XYZ file of C-alpha atoms in Angstrom:
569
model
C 81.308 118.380 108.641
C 81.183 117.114 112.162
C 83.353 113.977 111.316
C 85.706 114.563 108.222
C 88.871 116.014 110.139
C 88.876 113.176 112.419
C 88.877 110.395 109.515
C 91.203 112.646 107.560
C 93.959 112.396 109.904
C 94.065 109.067 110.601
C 93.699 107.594 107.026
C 97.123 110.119 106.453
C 98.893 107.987 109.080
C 97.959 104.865 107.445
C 99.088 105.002 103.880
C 99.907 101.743 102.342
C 102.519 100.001 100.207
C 100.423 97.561 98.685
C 99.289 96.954 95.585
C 95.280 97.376 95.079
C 93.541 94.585 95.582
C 90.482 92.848 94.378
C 87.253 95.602 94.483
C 83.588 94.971 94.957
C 81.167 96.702 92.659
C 82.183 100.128 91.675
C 82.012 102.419 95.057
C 81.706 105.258 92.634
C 78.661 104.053 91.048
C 76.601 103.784 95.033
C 77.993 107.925 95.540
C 75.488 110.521 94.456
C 77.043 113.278 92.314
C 75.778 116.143 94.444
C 79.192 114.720 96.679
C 81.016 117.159 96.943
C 84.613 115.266 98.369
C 85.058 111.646 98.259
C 87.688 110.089 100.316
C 89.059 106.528 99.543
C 91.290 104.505 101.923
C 92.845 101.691 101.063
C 92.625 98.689 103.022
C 92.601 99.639 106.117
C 94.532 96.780 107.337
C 96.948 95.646 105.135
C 97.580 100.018 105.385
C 98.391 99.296 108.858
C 101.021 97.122 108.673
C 102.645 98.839 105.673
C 103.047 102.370 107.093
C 104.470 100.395 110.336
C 107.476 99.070 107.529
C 108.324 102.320 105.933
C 108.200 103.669 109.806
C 110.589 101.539 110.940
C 112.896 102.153 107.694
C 113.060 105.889 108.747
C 113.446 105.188 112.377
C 113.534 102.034 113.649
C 111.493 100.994 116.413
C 109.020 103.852 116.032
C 106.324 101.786 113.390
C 104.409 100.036 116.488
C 103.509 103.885 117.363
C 102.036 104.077 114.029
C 100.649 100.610 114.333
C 99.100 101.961 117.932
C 96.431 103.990 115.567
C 94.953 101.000 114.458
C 92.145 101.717 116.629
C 91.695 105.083 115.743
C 90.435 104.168 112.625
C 86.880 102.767 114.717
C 86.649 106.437 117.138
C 86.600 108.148 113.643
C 83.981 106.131 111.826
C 81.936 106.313 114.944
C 81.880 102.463 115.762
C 85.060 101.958 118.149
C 85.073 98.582 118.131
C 84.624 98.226 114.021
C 81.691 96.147 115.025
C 80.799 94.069 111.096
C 83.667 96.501 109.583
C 85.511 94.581 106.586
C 88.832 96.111 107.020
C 90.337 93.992 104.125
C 88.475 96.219 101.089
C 88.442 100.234 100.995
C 86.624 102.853 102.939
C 84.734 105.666 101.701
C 84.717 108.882 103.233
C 82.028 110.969 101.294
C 81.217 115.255 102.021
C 77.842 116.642 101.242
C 76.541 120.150 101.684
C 74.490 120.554 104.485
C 71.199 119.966 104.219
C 68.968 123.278 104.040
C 68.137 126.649 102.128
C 71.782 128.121 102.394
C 74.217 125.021 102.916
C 76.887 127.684 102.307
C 76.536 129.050 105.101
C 76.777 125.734 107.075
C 80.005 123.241 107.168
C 79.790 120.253 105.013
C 77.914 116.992 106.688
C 79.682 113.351 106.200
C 78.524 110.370 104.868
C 80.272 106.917 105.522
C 80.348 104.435 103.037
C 81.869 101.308 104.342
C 82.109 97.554 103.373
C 81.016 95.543 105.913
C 80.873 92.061 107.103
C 77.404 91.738 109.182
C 75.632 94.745 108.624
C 73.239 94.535 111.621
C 76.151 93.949 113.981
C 77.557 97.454 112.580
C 73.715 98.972 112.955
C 73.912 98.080 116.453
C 77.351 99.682 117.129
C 76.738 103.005 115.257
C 73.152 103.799 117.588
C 69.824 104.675 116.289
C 71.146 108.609 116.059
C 72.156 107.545 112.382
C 70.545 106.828 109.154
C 71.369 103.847 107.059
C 71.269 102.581 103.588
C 72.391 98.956 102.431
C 73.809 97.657 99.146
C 76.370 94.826 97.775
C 78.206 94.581 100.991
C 78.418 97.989 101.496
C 76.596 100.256 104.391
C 76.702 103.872 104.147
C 75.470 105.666 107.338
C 75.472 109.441 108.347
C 73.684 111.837 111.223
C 71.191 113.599 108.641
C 68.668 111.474 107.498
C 68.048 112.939 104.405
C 71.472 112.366 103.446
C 71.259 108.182 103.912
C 67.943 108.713 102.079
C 69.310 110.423 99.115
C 72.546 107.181 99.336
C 69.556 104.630 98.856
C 68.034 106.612 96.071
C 71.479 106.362 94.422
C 71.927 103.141 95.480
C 68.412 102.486 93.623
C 69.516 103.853 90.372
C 67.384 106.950 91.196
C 70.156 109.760 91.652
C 72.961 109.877 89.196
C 76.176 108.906 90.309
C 79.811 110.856 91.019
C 80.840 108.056 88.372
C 79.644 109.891 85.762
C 81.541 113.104 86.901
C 84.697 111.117 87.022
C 86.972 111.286 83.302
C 88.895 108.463 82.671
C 92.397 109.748 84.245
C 90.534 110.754 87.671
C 88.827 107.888 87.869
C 92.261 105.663 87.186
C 93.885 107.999 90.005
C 91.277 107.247 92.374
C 92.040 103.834 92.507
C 95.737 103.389 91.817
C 96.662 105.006 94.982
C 96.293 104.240 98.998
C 94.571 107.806 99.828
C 92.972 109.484 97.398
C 90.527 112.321 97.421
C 88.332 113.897 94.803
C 86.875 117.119 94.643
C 83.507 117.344 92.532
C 84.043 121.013 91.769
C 81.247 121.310 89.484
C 79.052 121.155 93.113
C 81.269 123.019 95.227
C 81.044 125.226 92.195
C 76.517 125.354 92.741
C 76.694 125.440 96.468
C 79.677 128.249 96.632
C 78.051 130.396 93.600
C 77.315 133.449 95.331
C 81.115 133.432 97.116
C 82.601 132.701 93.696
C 80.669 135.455 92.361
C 82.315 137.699 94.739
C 85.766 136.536 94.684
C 86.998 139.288 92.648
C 85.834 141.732 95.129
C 87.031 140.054 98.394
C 90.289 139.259 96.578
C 90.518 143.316 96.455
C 89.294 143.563 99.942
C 91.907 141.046 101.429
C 94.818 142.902 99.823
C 93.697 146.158 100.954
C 93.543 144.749 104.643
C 97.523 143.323 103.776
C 98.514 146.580 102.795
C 97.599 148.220 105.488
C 99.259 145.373 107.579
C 102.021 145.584 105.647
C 102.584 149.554 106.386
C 102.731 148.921 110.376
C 104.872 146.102 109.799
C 107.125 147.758 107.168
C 106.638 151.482 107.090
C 109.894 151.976 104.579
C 108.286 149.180 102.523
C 105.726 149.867 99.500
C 102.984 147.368 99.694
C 102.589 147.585 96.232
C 105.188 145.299 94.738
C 104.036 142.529 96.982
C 100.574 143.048 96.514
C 100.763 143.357 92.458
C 101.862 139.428 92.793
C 99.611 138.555 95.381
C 96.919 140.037 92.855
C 97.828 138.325 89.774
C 98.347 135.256 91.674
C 94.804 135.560 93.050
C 93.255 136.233 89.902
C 94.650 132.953 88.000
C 93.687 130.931 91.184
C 89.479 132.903 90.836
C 89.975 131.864 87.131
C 90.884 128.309 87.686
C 88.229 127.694 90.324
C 85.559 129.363 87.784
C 86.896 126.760 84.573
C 87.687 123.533 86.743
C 85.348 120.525 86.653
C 87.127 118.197 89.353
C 90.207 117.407 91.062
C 92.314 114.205 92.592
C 94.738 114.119 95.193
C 96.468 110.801 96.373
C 99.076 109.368 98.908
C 100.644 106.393 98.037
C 104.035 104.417 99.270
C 105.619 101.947 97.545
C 109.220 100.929 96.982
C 110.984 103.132 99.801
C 109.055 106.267 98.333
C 106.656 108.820 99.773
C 104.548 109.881 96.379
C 101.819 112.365 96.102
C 99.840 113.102 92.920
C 97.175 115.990 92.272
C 95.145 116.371 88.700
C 93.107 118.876 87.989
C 90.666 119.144 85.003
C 89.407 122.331 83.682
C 86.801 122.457 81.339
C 86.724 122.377 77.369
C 87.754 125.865 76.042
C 87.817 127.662 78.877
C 90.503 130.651 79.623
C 92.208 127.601 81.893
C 92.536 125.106 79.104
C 93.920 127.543 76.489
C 96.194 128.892 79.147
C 97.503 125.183 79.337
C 97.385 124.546 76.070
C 99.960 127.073 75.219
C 102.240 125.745 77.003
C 104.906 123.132 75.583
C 106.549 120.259 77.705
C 110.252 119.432 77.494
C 111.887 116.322 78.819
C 114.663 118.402 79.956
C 117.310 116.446 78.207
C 119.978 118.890 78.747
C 119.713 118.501 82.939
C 122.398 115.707 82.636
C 124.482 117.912 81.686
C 124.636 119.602 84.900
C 127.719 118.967 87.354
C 127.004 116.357 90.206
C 126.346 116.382 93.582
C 124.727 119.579 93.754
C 121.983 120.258 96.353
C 119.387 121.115 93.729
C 118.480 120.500 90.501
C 115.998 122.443 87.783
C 114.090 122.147 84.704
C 111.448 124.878 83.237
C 109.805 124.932 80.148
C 106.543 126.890 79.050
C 105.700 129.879 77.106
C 106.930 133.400 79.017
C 104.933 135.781 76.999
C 102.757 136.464 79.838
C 105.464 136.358 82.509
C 107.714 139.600 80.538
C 104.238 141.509 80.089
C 103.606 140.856 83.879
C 107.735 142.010 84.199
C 106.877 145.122 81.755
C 103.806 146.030 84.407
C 105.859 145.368 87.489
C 108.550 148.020 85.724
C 106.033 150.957 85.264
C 104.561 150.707 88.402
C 108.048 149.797 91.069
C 110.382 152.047 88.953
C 110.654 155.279 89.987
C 113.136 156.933 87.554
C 112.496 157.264 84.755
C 115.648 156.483 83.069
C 115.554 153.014 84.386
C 112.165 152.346 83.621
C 113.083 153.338 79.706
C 116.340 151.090 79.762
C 114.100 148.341 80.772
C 111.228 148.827 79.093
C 113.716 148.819 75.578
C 115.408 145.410 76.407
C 111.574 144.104 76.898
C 111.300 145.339 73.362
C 114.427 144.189 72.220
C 113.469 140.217 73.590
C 110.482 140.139 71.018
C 110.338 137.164 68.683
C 113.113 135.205 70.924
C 111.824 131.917 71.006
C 112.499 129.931 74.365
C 112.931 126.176 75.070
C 113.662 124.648 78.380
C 115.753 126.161 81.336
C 117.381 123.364 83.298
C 120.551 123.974 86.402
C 121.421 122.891 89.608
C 123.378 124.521 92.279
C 123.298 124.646 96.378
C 125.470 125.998 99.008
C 128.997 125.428 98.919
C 130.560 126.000 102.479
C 134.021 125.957 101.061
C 134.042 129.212 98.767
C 133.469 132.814 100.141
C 130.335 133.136 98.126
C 128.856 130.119 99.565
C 125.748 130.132 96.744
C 126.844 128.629 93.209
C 124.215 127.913 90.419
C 124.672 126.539 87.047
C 121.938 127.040 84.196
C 121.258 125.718 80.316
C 118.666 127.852 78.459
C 117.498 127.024 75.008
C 117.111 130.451 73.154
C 116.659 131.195 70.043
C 118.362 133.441 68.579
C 120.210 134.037 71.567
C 122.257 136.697 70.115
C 119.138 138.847 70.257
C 118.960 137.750 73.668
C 122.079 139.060 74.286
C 121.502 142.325 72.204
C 118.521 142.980 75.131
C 121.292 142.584 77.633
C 123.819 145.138 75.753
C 121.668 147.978 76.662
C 122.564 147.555 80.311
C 126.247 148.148 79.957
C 126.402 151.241 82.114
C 125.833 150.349 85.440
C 122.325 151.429 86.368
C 121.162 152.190 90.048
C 116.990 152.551 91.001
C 114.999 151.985 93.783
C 111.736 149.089 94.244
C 109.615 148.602 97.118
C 113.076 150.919 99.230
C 115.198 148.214 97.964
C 118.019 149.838 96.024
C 119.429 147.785 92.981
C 122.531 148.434 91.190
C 123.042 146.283 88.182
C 125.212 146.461 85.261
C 126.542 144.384 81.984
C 130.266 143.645 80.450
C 130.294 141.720 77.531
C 133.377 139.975 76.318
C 134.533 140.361 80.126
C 136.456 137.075 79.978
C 137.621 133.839 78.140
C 136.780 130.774 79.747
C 137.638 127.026 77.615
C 137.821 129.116 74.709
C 134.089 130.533 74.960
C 133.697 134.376 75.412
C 132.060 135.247 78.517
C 130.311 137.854 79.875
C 129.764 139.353 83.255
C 126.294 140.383 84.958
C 126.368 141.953 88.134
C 123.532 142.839 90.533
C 123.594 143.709 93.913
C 120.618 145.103 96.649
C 121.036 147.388 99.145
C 118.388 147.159 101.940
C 117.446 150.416 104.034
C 118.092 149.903 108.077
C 114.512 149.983 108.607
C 113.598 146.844 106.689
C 116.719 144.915 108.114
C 117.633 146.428 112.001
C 119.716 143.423 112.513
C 121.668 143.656 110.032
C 120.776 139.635 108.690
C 119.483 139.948 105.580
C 122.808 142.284 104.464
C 125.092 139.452 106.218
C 123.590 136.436 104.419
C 123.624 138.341 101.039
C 127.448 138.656 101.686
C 128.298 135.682 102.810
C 125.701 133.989 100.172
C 127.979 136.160 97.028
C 131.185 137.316 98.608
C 130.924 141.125 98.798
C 126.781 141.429 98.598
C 127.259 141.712 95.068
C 125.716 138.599 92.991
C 128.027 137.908 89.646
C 126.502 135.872 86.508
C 128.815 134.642 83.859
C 126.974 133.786 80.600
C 128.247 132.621 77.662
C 125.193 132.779 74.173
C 126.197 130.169 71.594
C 124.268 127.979 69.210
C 120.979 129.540 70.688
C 121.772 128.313 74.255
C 123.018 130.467 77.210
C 124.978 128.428 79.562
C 125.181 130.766 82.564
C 126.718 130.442 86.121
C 126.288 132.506 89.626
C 129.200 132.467 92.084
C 132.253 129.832 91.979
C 134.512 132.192 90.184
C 135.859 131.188 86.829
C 136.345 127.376 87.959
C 132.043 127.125 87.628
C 131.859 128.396 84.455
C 134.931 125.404 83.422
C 133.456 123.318 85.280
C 129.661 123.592 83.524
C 131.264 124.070 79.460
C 133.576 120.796 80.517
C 130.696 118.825 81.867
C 129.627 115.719 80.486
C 126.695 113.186 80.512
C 125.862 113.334 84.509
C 126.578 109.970 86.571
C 125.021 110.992 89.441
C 122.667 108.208 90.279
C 120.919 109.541 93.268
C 119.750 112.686 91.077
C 119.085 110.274 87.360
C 116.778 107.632 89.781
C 115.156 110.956 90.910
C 114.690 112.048 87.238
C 113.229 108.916 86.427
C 110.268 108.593 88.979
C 109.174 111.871 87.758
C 106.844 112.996 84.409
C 108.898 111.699 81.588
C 107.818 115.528 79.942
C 107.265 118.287 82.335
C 107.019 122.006 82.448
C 108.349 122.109 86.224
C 110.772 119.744 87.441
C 112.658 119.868 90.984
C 115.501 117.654 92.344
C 116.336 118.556 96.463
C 118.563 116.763 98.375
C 116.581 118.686 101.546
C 118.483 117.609 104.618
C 121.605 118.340 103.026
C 120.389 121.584 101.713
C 118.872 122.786 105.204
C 122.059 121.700 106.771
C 124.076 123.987 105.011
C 121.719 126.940 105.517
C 122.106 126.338 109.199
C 125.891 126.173 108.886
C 125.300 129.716 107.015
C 123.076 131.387 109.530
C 125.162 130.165 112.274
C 128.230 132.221 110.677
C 126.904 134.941 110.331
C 125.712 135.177 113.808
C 122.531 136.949 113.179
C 120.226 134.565 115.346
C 121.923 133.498 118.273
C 121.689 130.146 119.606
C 124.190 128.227 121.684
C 125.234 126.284 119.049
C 128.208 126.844 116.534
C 128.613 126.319 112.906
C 131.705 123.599 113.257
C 129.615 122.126 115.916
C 127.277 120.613 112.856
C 130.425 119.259 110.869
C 130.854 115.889 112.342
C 126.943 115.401 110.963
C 127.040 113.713 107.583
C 124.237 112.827 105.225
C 124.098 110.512 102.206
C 122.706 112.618 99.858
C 118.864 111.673 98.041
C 116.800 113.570 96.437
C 112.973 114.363 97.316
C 111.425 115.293 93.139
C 108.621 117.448 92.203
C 107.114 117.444 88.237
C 104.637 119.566 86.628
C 102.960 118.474 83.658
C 100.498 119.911 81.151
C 97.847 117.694 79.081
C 94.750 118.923 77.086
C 92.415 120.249 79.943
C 94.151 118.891 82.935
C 96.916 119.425 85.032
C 99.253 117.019 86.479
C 101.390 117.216 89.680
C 103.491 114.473 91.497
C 106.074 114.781 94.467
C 108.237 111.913 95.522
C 109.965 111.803 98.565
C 112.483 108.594 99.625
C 112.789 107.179 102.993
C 116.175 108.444 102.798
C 115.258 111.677 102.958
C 112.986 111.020 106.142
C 116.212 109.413 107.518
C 117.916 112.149 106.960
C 115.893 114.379 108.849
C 115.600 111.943 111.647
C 120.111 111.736 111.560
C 119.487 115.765 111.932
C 117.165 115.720 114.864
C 118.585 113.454 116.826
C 122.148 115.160 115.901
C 120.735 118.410 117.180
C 119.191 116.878 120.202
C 122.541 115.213 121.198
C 123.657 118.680 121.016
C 121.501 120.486 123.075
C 121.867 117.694 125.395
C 126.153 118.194 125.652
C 125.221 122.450 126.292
């Protein structure tokens, strides 16, 4: 598609912070439904001004750049000057495939579907290389002609429209946001049959081209425990392309925040839907219970009965001995009929202990004695080998007594061969990330919840069985923008988060730059926190990521920090 990219990029510089206004006639009902993307941008405009605000909120005196691509906006529609362009109602950006006996062989040809305000005057602009077709104010125009022919059949009530492929909640999503896209997969689906056909095969094919990549790279590495995720992964993505119907994407702004929203819908029945269907939301209740001011917080819920069969396959095919692989293989056993509810923490880097990585975690599990009973058979530490990685592991219950709770004591710990780590980096950020290299859990089972904690000492553990309802009102106003039920759920204060990795791979020395770790502790930044939800509903999907202007600013404190550094060396 000769002109999508170009459109694309500008209409992602100029979201909007206003609300929608007033529409003409359904756009959706003038759109064929052999479409197989459909772009809508907000008014232009009133999107030009807005983005220029939240611009100038991150950095000040940078929105006027922004406000510079005004004019971008006519190179990328074709008509420079926006010659009878209304630029007070939305645009349509529309994809079709290509015209011809194998249009998947070809790229996708646009369509523009544009309100105007004196059609002929845009007709003149565009050139006679382009069809046309007119209707309620709006004049759709593209390069093939039998593409404008096939917008004025729709227009005529001839062709069905992509309003009928719309449900309710995509067609709601389309308009509620300033860029939104939707993907008509049941026609990407038509055109892209023979390659979807396939997919199983080239999915083999690709991974059999990574492994061998993967063997120059990494001789001491076995491809194998990469590529087993890599081909599970692939095979739920085949499946969900085979059972979706459409999709929605959207950028909006509003209120200081960066949001983006994606639904997909699968159809009725399909291996997709059940797969959904099975699994439960939570509203993560329990995450206010996590200490404050971490970098990161956490919430999972969803059914793992496919997740330990994937473990129990991973097991038999990584482990090599065969005592291992038992031991494992009989706490899989032993976890049968434990019931799980939702798995919420928090935790970061924190630059003042000697294990600089601390995590605190809530499971619901029921009964989690059992749970712990799985555990039990890991007493003796145990020693085995995946991928050339050696692990050592090993389990001591009743190990301490912490606010009157009995605690145990997990410890794991990887040993990497000199061949997959010459530098010696990956063994001095494990040690400076636990202490010694070795990671340490403390988890204490009671009332079918494990309350567990990694690094901090015994002070963590305290801390998390002392902690109360959370006051933490950068991370609760974070909570609250997200899905009020979810089966994913992040919380990242980011620049704070990448500024303490920096200060860690700065101490350990292993990539040298001319910069030192105390060098970055005069740089402070009020902590936000960019979100990220996942949400299940019968046959569809739900995503949404918010990210504050505070955030933004706080990358834009750490480049300009940096630079002021570089600068002084």
């Amino acid at each position: 598609m000769r002109h999508q990219l170009s459109l694309l990029h500008v209409c992602l510089l100029m979201l909007t912070a206003v609300p929608a206004v007033a529409q003409q006639p359904n756009a959706f009902d003038l759109i064929p439904d052999t479409a197989t993307f459909v772009v809508r941008l907000q008014t232009p405009d009133q999107t030009v001004k807005d983005v220029t605000n939240f611009v100038d909120q991150v950095q000040p005196g940078f929105g006027p750049v922004v406000e510079g691509q005004a004019a971008a906006l006519g190179q990328a529609i074709q008509n420079p000057t926006l010659a009878g362009v209304d630029r007070t109602k939305d645009w349509y950006l529309l994809a079709f495939p290509s015209p011809g006996p194998n249009p998947s062989d070809s790229p996708p040809e646009a369509v523009y579907l544009i309100p105007v305000t004196d059609a002929d005057a845009a007709r003149a602009a565009l050139g006679d290389r382009f069809g046309f077709a007119e209707k309620n104010g709006y004049l759709a125009w593209s390069e093939e002609a039998i593409l404008a022919e096939q917008m004025k059949s729709c227009f005529d009530g001839k062709t069905a429209a992509i309003s009928k492929k719309m449900d309710e909640a995509s067609a709601k999503r389309m308009m509620a946001s300033h860029l939104t896209v939707f993907i008509n997969a049941e026609a990407l689906k038509t055109t892209y049959a023979d390659q979807l056909a396939q997919a199983d095969e080239t999915l083999e094919e690709a991974l059999a081209a990574l492994a061998d990549q993967m063997k120059v790279a990494s001789p001491g590495l076995d491809p194998e425990m990469a590529l087993g995720v890599y081909r599970t992964m692939g095979a739920y993505l085949i499946q969900a392309a085979r059972d979706s119907e459409s999709a929605v994407a959207s950028i909006n702004i509003a209120d200081g925040v960066l949001r983006i929203e994606e639904l997909l819908t699968v159809a009725k029945g399909s291996q997709a839907d059940e797969f959904l269907a099975a699994q439960p939301v939570s509203n993560m209740a329990r995450l206010t219970n996590v200490p404050a001011g971490l970098d990161g917080y956490f919430g999972v819920s969803g059914d793992p009965t496919r997740l330990i069969a994937w473990a129990g396959e991973f097991i038999d095919s990584q482990v090599t001995d065969e005592a291992a692989k038992a031991k494992f293989q009989k706490s899989l056993k032993a976890m049968e009929g434990v019931k799980f509810g939702a798995y919420v923490g928090g935790g970061g880097l924190n630059m003042e202990q000697e294990g600089v990585m601390q995590l605190f975690g809530i499971a619901e599990v029921a009964p989690s004695a059992k749970m712990r009973a799985a555990l039990m058979l890991f007493q003796d530490e145990m020693k085995y080998e995946i991928g050339g990685i050696t692990q050592t592991q090993s389990f001591k219950p009743n190990a301490e007594t912490i606010a009157g709770q009995t605690v145990d004591l997990y410890r794991f710990k990887q040993t990497f061969p000199p061949e997959m780590d010459p530098t010696g980096m990956q063994a001095a950020i494990h040690d400076r990330m636990y202490g010694d290299g070795t990671m340490q859990q403390r988890l204490v089972f009671n009332n079918d919840l494990i309350t567990t904690t990694v690094g901090g000492g015994t002070e963590a553990m305290k801390q998390l069985l002392n902690s109360s309802k959370s006051t933490d009102s950068n991370m609760l106003k974070a909570r609250a923008a997200l899905h009020k039920e979810s089966n994913l759920l992040l919380l990242t204060d980011v620049p704070n988060l990448v500024l303490d990795f920096a200060k860690l791979i700065l101490e350990t020395g292993a990539i040298p730059v001319p910069v030192q770790a105390e060098q970055l502790e005069p740089l402070k930044i009020a902590p936000s926190y960019a979100g990220f939800s996942m949400a299940v509903a019968p046959q569809q999907l739900h995503f949404r990521t918010n990210v504050p202007v505070e955030t933004f600013q706080g990358f834009a404190q750490i480049g300009m920090f940096v630079q002021g550094l570089m600068m002084a060396n």
